[in-house]
Amino acid sequence: MTARIAVLASGGGSNLQAILDYFDALDDVSATTVALVASDRAASGAIDRARTRGIPAVSLDATQRTGGMVGILEGHGIELIALAGYLRFVPVEVTRQWRGRIVNVHPSLLPSFGGAGMYGLRVHQAVLAAGVRVSGATVHFVDEEYDRGPIIAQWPVPVTPSDTPGTLADRVLAVEHVLYPLALHAVAEGRVTLGDDGRVRGAPEPPAGCATYSLSATPTASSVHELFLNPNR
Ligand code: GRF
């Protein structure tokens, strides 16, 4: 199965870069292509990264951010859409037409710390203010509401006593860069799908070499300690 992906981004585009690097490293080069990068900001790092790679890059005007987005996506033959730090609401024309083929990454364990206005450092400020010990990253299908679509994958990230919003953001972002390409690849290949009942079928492969973080393994006292309580991590 192949997939032509559009990545929508507003900011620096580090998740876009992680996606590009991931698909570059795959043996099967024909399988999946980032065929379009679109941004609501002309001066975004994501647009720069796309142009450097020779990937078609579009700076979306007001019409293209709303109903006109469908025509752009269709014009580039887009089959799968990945939101990567895209801060605008995605028009319902798009979320309906690409239902089950549009995904987002969010820097918290949804449904906590998501929704309108929860983006960037605000997410991590809210996590720290709540005093939770674990945050994380979530990849989910996108529906008509911010950060509410069915969850595909999550990965925990410990919150340390000395964390600032910035240090926590960096730790979560590093996980996003691993988790998001894996989840996107699984959706692209049809290993993860969204059923008519709104439930997710299948799961992405866990990241390689993360035995301690294997959520399928039975936790032991030492693995829990290593994951969440080790003061020397
Ligand atoms: C990421 O934390 C993502 O989860 C959030 O916005 C940030 C985007 O970072 N939605 P980048 O533009 O991919 O570097």
Coordinates of C-alpha atoms and ligand atoms in Angstrom, one line a residue:
M1 CA 0.0 0.0 0.0
T2 CA 1.3 3.5 -0.8
A3 CA 0.3 6.8 0.6
R4 CA 0.8 10.4 -0.5
I5 CA 1.0 12.4 2.7
A6 CA 0.4 16.1 3.3
V7 CA 2.0 17.5 6.4
L8 CA 0.3 20.6 7.9
A9 CA 2.4 22.7 10.2
S10 CA 2.6 26.1 11.8
G11 CA 5.9 26.1 13.5
G12 CA 9.5 24.9 13.4
G13 CA 8.6 21.6 11.7
S14 CA 10.7 19.3 13.8
N15 CA 8.0 16.6 13.6
L16 CA 7.9 17.1 9.8
Q17 CA 11.7 16.5 9.9
A18 CA 11.3 13.4 12.0
I19 CA 8.7 12.0 9.5
L20 CA 10.9 12.7 6.6
D21 CA 13.9 11.1 8.3
Y22 CA 11.9 8.1 9.2
F23 CA 10.6 7.4 5.7
D24 CA 14.1 8.1 4.3
A25 CA 15.5 5.3 6.5
L26 CA 12.9 2.7 5.4
D27 CA 14.1 0.1 3.0
D28 CA 10.9 0.3 1.0
V29 CA 11.4 3.7 -0.6
S30 CA 8.4 3.5 -2.8
A31 CA 5.8 3.1 0.0
T32 CA 5.1 6.5 1.4
T33 CA 5.9 10.0 0.3
V34 CA 5.4 13.4 1.8
A35 CA 3.9 15.0 -1.3
L36 CA 2.9 18.3 0.2
V37 CA 3.7 20.6 3.1
A38 CA 1.2 23.3 3.9
S39 CA 1.4 26.0 6.6
D40 CA -0.7 28.9 7.7
R41 CA 2.5 30.8 8.2
A42 CA 4.7 31.8 5.2
A43 CA 7.7 32.1 7.4
S44 CA 7.6 28.7 9.1
G45 CA 10.4 26.4 9.6
A46 CA 8.3 23.6 8.1
I47 CA 8.0 25.5 4.8
D48 CA 11.8 26.0 4.8
R49 CA 12.4 22.3 5.4
A50 CA 10.1 21.3 2.6
R51 CA 11.6 23.7 0.1
T52 CA 15.1 22.4 1.0
R53 CA 13.9 18.9 0.2
G54 CA 12.1 20.0 -3.0
I55 CA 8.7 19.0 -1.6
P56 CA 5.8 21.2 -2.8
A57 CA 5.2 23.8 -0.1
V58 CA 2.1 25.9 0.2
S59 CA 1.5 28.9 2.4
L60 CA -2.2 28.8 3.0
D61 CA -4.3 32.0 2.6
A62 CA -7.6 32.5 4.4
T63 CA -9.6 30.7 1.8
Q64 CA -7.2 27.8 1.7
R65 CA -7.3 27.4 5.4
T66 CA -11.0 26.8 5.2
G67 CA -13.1 25.3 2.5
G68 CA -10.5 25.8 -0.2
M69 CA -8.2 23.3 1.5
V70 CA -10.0 20.4 -0.1
G71 CA -9.0 21.5 -3.6
I72 CA -5.3 21.9 -2.7
L73 CA -5.2 18.5 -1.1
E74 CA -7.0 16.8 -4.0
G75 CA -4.8 18.7 -6.5
H76 CA -1.8 17.0 -4.9
G77 CA -3.4 13.6 -4.8
I78 CA -3.3 13.5 -1.0
E79 CA -4.4 10.3 0.7
L80 CA -3.2 10.9 4.2
I81 CA -2.9 14.1 6.2
A82 CA -0.6 14.6 9.2
L83 CA -1.0 17.6 11.4
A84 CA 2.4 18.4 12.9
G85 CA 2.0 21.5 15.1
Y86 CA -0.7 22.9 12.9
L87 CA -2.5 25.5 15.1
R88 CA -5.5 26.3 13.0
F89 CA -8.8 24.5 13.1
V90 CA -9.0 22.0 10.2
P91 CA -12.2 22.6 8.2
V92 CA -14.9 19.9 8.6
E93 CA -14.9 19.5 4.8
V94 CA -11.4 18.1 5.2
T95 CA -11.9 16.0 8.4
R96 CA -15.0 14.4 6.9
Q97 CA -13.5 13.6 3.5
W98 CA -10.3 12.2 5.0
R99 CA -12.0 10.5 8.0
G100 CA -9.6 7.8 9.2
R101 CA -6.9 9.3 7.1
I102 CA -6.0 12.4 9.1
V103 CA -3.9 12.3 12.2
N104 CA -2.4 14.7 14.8
V105 CA 0.3 14.6 17.4
H106 CA -0.3 16.3 20.7
P107 CA 2.3 16.8 23.5
S108 CA 0.3 15.4 26.4
L109 CA -1.6 12.3 27.3
L110 CA -5.0 13.1 25.9
P111 CA -7.8 13.6 26.9
S112 CA -5.9 15.5 29.6
F113 CA -4.4 18.9 28.7
G114 CA -5.9 19.1 25.2
G115 CA -8.5 21.2 23.4
A116 CA -8.8 24.7 22.1
G117 CA -6.0 27.0 23.3
M118 CA -3.9 24.1 24.6
Y119 CA -0.8 24.3 22.4
G120 CA 2.9 24.9 22.7
L121 CA 4.2 25.7 26.2
R122 CA 0.7 26.2 27.5
V123 CA 0.3 22.5 27.5
H124 CA 3.3 21.9 29.7
Q125 CA 2.5 24.9 31.9
A126 CA -0.8 23.3 32.6
V127 CA 0.8 19.9 33.2
L128 CA 3.2 21.4 35.8
A129 CA 0.4 23.4 37.4
A130 CA -1.7 20.3 37.9
G131 CA 1.2 18.5 39.6
V132 CA 0.9 15.3 37.6
R133 CA 3.9 13.0 37.6
V134 CA 3.6 11.7 34.1
S135 CA 2.9 13.4 30.9
G136 CA 3.5 12.1 27.3
A137 CA 2.7 12.2 23.7
T138 CA -0.5 11.2 21.9
V139 CA -1.2 10.4 18.2
H140 CA -4.8 10.4 17.3
F141 CA -7.2 10.5 14.4
V142 CA -8.6 14.0 13.8
D143 CA -12.3 14.7 13.9
E144 CA -14.4 17.9 14.2
E145 CA -13.1 18.8 17.7
Y146 CA -9.6 19.9 18.8
D147 CA -7.6 17.0 20.3
R148 CA -10.7 14.7 20.7
G149 CA -10.4 12.1 18.0
P150 CA -9.8 8.4 18.6
I151 CA -6.4 7.7 20.1
I152 CA -3.9 5.6 18.0
A153 CA -0.8 5.6 20.2
Q154 CA 0.5 7.2 23.4
W155 CA 3.8 7.2 25.2
P156 CA 4.6 8.3 28.7
V157 CA 7.1 10.9 29.7
P158 CA 8.1 11.4 33.4
V159 CA 7.7 14.8 34.9
T160 CA 10.7 15.7 37.1
P161 CA 10.6 18.0 40.1
S162 CA 13.0 20.4 38.5
D163 CA 11.0 20.6 35.2
T164 CA 10.1 23.9 33.6
P165 CA 7.6 24.1 30.7
G166 CA 10.6 24.2 28.4
T167 CA 12.5 21.2 29.7
L168 CA 9.3 19.1 29.7
A169 CA 8.4 20.2 26.2
D170 CA 11.9 19.1 25.0
R171 CA 11.5 15.7 26.7
V172 CA 8.0 15.2 25.2
L173 CA 9.1 16.4 21.8
A174 CA 11.8 13.8 21.6
V175 CA 9.2 11.1 22.2
E176 CA 6.9 12.7 19.5
H177 CA 9.7 12.4 17.0
V178 CA 9.8 8.6 17.6
L179 CA 6.1 7.9 18.1
Y180 CA 4.6 10.0 15.4
P181 CA 6.4 8.5 12.4
L182 CA 5.7 5.0 13.7
A183 CA 2.0 5.7 14.0
L184 CA 1.8 7.5 10.7
H185 CA 3.5 4.6 9.0
A186 CA 1.0 2.2 10.5
V187 CA -1.9 4.2 9.3
A188 CA -0.4 4.6 5.8
E189 CA 0.0 0.9 5.5
G190 CA -3.5 0.1 6.8
R191 CA -2.1 -1.6 10.0
V192 CA -4.1 0.9 12.0
T193 CA -7.6 1.9 10.9
L194 CA -10.6 3.8 12.1
G195 CA -13.8 1.7 12.2
D196 CA -17.3 2.9 11.3
D197 CA -18.0 2.6 15.0
G198 CA -15.3 5.2 15.8
R199 CA -12.9 2.7 17.3
V200 CA -9.3 2.2 16.3
R201 CA -8.3 -1.2 15.0
G202 CA -4.6 -2.3 15.3
A203 CA -1.6 -0.6 16.8
P204 CA 1.7 0.7 15.7
E205 CA 4.9 -1.2 16.5
P206 CA 6.5 -0.1 19.8
P207 CA 9.7 1.8 19.3
A208 CA 12.7 -0.5 18.9
G209 CA 15.1 -0.8 21.7
C210 CA 12.8 0.5 24.4
A211 CA 12.4 -2.6 26.5
T212 CA 12.0 -0.7 29.7
Y213 CA 9.2 1.3 28.1
S214 CA 7.4 -1.7 26.7
L215 CA 3.9 -1.2 27.8
S216 CA 2.9 -4.7 26.9
A217 CA 5.5 -6.1 29.4
T218 CA 4.3 -6.9 32.9
P219 CA 5.7 -4.1 35.1
T220 CA 8.2 -5.0 37.7
A221 CA 9.3 -2.9 40.6
S222 CA 12.6 -2.2 38.9
S223 CA 11.0 -1.2 35.6
V224 CA 8.6 1.1 37.2
H225 CA 11.4 2.6 39.2
E226 CA 13.5 3.0 36.1
L227 CA 10.6 4.6 34.1
F228 CA 9.2 7.0 36.6
L229 CA 11.0 7.2 39.9
N230 CA 14.7 6.9 39.1
P231 CA 16.2 10.1 40.5
N232 CA 19.3 9.8 38.4
R233 CA 17.6 9.5 35.0
Ligands
GRF1 C1 4.7 19.7 19.0 O1 4.9 19.6 20.3 C2 3.4 19.1 18.6 O2 3.0 18.1 19.4 C3 2.6 20.3 18.9 O3 3.3 21.4 18.4 C4 4.7 21.1 18.5 C5 5.2 21.3 17.1 O4 6.6 21.2 17.0 N1 1.3 20.2 18.3 P1 7.3 21.1 15.6 O5 6.8 22.3 14.8 O6 7.0 19.8 14.9 O7 8.8 21.3 15.9

